[in-house]
XYZ file of N, CA, C and O in Angstrom:
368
model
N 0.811 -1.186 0.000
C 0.000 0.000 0.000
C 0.863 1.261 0.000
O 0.512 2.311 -0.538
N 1.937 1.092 0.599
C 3.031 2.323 0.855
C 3.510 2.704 -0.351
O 3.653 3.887 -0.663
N 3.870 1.423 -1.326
C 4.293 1.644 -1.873
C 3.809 2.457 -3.266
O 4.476 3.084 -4.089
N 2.613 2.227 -3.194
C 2.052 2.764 -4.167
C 1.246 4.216 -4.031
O 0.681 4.723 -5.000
N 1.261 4.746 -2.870
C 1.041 5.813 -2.194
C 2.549 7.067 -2.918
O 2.679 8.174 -3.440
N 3.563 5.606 -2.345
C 5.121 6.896 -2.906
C 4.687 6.907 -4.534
O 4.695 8.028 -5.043
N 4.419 6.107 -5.154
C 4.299 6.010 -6.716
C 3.710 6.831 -7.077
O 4.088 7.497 -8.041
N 2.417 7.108 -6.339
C 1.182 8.494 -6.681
C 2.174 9.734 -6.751
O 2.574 10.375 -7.723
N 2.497 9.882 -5.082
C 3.485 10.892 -4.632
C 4.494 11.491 -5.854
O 4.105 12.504 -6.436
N 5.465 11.032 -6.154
C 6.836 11.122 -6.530
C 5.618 11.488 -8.542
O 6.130 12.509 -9.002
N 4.958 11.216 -9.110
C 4.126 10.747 -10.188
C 3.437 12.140 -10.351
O 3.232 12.682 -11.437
N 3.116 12.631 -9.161
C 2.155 13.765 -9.175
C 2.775 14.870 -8.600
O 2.047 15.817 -8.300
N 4.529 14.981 -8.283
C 5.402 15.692 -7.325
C 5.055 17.307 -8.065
O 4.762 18.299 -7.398
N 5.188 17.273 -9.821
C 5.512 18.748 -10.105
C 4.129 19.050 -9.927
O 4.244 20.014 -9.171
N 2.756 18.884 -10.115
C 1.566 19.017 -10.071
C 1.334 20.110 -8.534
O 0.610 21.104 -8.487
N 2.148 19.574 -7.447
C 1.815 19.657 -6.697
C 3.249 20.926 -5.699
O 3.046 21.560 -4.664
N 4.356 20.881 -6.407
C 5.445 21.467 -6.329
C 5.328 23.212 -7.223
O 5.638 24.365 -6.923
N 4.786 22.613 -8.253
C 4.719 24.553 -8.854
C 3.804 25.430 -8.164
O 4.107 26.545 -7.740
N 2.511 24.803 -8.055
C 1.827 25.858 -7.367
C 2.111 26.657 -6.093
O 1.852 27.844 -5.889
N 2.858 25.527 -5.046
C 2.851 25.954 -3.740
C 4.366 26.770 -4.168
O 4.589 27.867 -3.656
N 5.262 26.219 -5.030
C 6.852 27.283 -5.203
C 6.066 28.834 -6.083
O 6.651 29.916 -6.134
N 5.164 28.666 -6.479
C 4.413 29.948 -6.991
C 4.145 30.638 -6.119
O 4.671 31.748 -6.060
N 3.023 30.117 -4.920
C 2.796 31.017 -3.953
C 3.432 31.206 -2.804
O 2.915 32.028 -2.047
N 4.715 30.515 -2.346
C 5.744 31.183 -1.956
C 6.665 32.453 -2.143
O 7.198 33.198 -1.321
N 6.657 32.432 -3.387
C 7.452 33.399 -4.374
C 6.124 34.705 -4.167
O 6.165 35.717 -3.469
N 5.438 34.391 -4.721
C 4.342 35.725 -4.444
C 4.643 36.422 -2.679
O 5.213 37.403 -2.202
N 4.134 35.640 -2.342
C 4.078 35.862 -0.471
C 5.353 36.851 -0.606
O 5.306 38.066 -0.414
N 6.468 36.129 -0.961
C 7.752 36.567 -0.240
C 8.120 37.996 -1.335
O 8.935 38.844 -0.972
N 7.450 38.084 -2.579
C 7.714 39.359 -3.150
C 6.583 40.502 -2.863
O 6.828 41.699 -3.014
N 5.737 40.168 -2.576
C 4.629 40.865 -1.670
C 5.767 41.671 -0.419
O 6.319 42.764 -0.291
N 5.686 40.432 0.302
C 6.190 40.742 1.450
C 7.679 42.080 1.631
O 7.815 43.031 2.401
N 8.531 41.545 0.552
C 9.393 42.289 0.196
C 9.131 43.685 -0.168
O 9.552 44.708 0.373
N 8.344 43.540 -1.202
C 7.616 45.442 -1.164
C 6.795 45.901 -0.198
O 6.344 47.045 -0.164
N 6.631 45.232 0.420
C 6.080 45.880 1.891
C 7.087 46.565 2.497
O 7.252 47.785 2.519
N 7.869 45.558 3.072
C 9.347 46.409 4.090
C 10.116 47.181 3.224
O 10.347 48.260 3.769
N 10.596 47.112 2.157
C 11.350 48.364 1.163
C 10.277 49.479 0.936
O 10.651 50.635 1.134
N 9.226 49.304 0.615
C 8.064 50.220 0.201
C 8.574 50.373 -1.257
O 9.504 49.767 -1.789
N 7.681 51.407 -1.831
C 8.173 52.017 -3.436
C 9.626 51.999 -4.221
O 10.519 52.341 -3.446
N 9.832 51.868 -4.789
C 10.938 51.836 -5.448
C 10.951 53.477 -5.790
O 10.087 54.293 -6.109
N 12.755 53.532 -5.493
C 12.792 55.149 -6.144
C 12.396 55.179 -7.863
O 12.396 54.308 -8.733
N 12.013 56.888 -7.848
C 11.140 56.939 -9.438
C 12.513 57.406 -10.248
O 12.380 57.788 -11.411
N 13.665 57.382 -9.715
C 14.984 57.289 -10.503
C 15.504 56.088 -10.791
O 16.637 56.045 -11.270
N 15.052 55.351 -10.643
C 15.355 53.714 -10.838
C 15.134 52.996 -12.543
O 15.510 51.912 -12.990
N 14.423 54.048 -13.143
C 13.915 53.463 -14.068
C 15.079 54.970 -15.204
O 15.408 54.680 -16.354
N 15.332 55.837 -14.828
C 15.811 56.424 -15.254
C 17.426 57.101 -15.029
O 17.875 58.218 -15.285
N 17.959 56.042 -14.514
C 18.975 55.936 -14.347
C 20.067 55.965 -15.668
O 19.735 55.511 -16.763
N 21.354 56.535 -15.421
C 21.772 56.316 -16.999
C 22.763 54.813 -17.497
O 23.109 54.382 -16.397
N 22.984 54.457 -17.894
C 23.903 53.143 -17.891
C 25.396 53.638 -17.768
O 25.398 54.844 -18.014
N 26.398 53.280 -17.545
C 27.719 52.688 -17.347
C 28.548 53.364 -18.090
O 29.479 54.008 -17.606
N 28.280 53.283 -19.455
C 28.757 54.075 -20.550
C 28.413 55.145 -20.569
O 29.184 56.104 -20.545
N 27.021 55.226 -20.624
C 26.715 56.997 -20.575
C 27.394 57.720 -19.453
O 27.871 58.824 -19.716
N 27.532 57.120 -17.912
C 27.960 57.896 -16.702
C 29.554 57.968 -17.180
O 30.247 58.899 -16.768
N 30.110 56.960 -18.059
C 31.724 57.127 -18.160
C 32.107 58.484 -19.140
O 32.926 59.387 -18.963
N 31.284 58.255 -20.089
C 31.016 59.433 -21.065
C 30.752 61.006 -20.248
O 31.483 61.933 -20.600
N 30.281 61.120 -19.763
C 29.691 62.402 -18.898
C 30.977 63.017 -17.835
O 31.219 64.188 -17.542
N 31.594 61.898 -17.451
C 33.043 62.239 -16.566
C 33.824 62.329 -17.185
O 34.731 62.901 -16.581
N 34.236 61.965 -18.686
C 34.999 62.047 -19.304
C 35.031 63.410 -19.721
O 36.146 63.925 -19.641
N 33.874 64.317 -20.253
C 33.287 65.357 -20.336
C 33.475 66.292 -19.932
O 33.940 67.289 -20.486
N 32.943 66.047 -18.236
C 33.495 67.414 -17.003
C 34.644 67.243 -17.128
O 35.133 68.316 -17.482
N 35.825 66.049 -16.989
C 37.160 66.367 -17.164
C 37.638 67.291 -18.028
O 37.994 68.319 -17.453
N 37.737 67.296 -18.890
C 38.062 67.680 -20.326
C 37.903 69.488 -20.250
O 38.694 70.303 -20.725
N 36.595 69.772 -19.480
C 35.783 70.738 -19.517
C 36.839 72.485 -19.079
O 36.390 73.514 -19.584
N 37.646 72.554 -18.518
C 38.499 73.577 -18.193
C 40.423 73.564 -19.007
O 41.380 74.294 -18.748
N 40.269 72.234 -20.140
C 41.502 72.027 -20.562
C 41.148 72.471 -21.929
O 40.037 72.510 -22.457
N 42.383 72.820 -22.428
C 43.086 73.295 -24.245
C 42.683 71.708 -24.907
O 43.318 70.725 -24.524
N 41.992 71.627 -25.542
C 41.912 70.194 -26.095
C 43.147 69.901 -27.254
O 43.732 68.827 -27.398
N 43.421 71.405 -28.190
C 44.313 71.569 -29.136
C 45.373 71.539 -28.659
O 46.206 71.798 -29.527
N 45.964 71.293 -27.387
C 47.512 71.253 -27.059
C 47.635 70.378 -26.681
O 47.034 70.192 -25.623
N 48.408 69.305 -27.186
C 48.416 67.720 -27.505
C 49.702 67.474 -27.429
O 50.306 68.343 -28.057
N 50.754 66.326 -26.730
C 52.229 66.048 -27.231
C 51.986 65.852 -28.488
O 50.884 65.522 -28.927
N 52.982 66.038 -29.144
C 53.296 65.305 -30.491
C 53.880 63.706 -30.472
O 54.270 63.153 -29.444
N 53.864 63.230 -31.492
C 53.591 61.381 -31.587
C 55.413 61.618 -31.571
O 56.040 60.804 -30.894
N 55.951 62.360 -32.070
C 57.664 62.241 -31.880
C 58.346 62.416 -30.845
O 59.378 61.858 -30.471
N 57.600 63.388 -30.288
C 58.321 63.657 -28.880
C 57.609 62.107 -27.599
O 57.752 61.878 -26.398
N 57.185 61.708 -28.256
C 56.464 60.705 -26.986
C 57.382 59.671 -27.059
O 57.480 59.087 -28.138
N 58.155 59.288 -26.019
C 58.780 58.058 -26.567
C 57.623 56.444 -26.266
O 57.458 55.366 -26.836
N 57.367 56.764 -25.711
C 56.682 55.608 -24.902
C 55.790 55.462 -25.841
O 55.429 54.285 -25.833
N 55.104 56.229 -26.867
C 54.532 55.310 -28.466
C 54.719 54.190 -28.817
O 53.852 53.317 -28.861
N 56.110 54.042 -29.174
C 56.706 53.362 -30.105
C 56.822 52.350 -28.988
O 57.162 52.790 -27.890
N 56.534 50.769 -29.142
C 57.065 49.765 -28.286
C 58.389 49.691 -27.992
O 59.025 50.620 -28.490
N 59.019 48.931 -27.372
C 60.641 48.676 -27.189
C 60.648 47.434 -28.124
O 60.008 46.385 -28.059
N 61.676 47.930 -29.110
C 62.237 47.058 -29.946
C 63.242 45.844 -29.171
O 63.767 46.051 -28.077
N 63.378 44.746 -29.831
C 64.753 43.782 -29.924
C 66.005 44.371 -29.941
O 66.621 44.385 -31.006
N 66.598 44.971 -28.721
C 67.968 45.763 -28.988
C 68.120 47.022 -29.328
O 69.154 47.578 -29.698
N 66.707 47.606 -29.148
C 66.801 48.764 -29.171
C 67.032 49.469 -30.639
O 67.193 50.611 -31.070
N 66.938 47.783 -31.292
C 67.350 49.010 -33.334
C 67.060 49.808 -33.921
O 67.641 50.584 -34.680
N 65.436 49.576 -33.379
C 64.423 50.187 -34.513
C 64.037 51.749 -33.716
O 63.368 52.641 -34.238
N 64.591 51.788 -32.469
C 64.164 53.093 -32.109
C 65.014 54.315 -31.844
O 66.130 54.152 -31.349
N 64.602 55.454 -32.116
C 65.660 56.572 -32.291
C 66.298 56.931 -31.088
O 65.711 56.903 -30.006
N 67.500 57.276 -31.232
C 68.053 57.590 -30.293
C 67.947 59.060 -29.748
O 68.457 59.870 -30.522
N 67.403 59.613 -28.592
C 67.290 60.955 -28.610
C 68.571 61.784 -27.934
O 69.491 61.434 -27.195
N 68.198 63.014 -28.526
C 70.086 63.763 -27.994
C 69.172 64.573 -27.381
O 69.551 65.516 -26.686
């Protein structure tokens, strides 16, 4: 008799497993917006990652000469370090 009781059981497990993991999940997200309350109304308008990197990049920039730039010759650190040093100029 037991045994066929577990057979029902284990046979009819998801039948009986989604609904009650459904209304757990409800309860507990209910419950959750209860104690947090509202969500801030900036939440949805928030900017992404890129845009906030973009925007700091921006104010930086914002009090500097953009046109006064090293030049690519005077930089040494451009050019990788060669094998022995061949390929790169020697500065006086």
């Amino acid at each position: 008799m037991w045994s066929v009781l577990w057979a029902a059981v284990r046979s009819k497990a998801p039948y009986v497993t989604f609904p009650v993991a459904f209304v757990v999940g409800l309860v507990g997200s209910q419950l959750e917006w209860f104690l947090r309350g509202d969500p801030p109304s900036t939440a949805q308008e928030e900017k992404s990652i890129s845009e906030q990197r973009e925007d700091r990049k921006l104010q930086e920039i914002v009090g500097e000469d953009v046109t006064k730039v090293v030049s690519l010759k005077d930089k040494l650190e451009f050019a990788p370090r060669a094998v022995l040093n061949r390929n790169r100029p020697e500065k006086s």
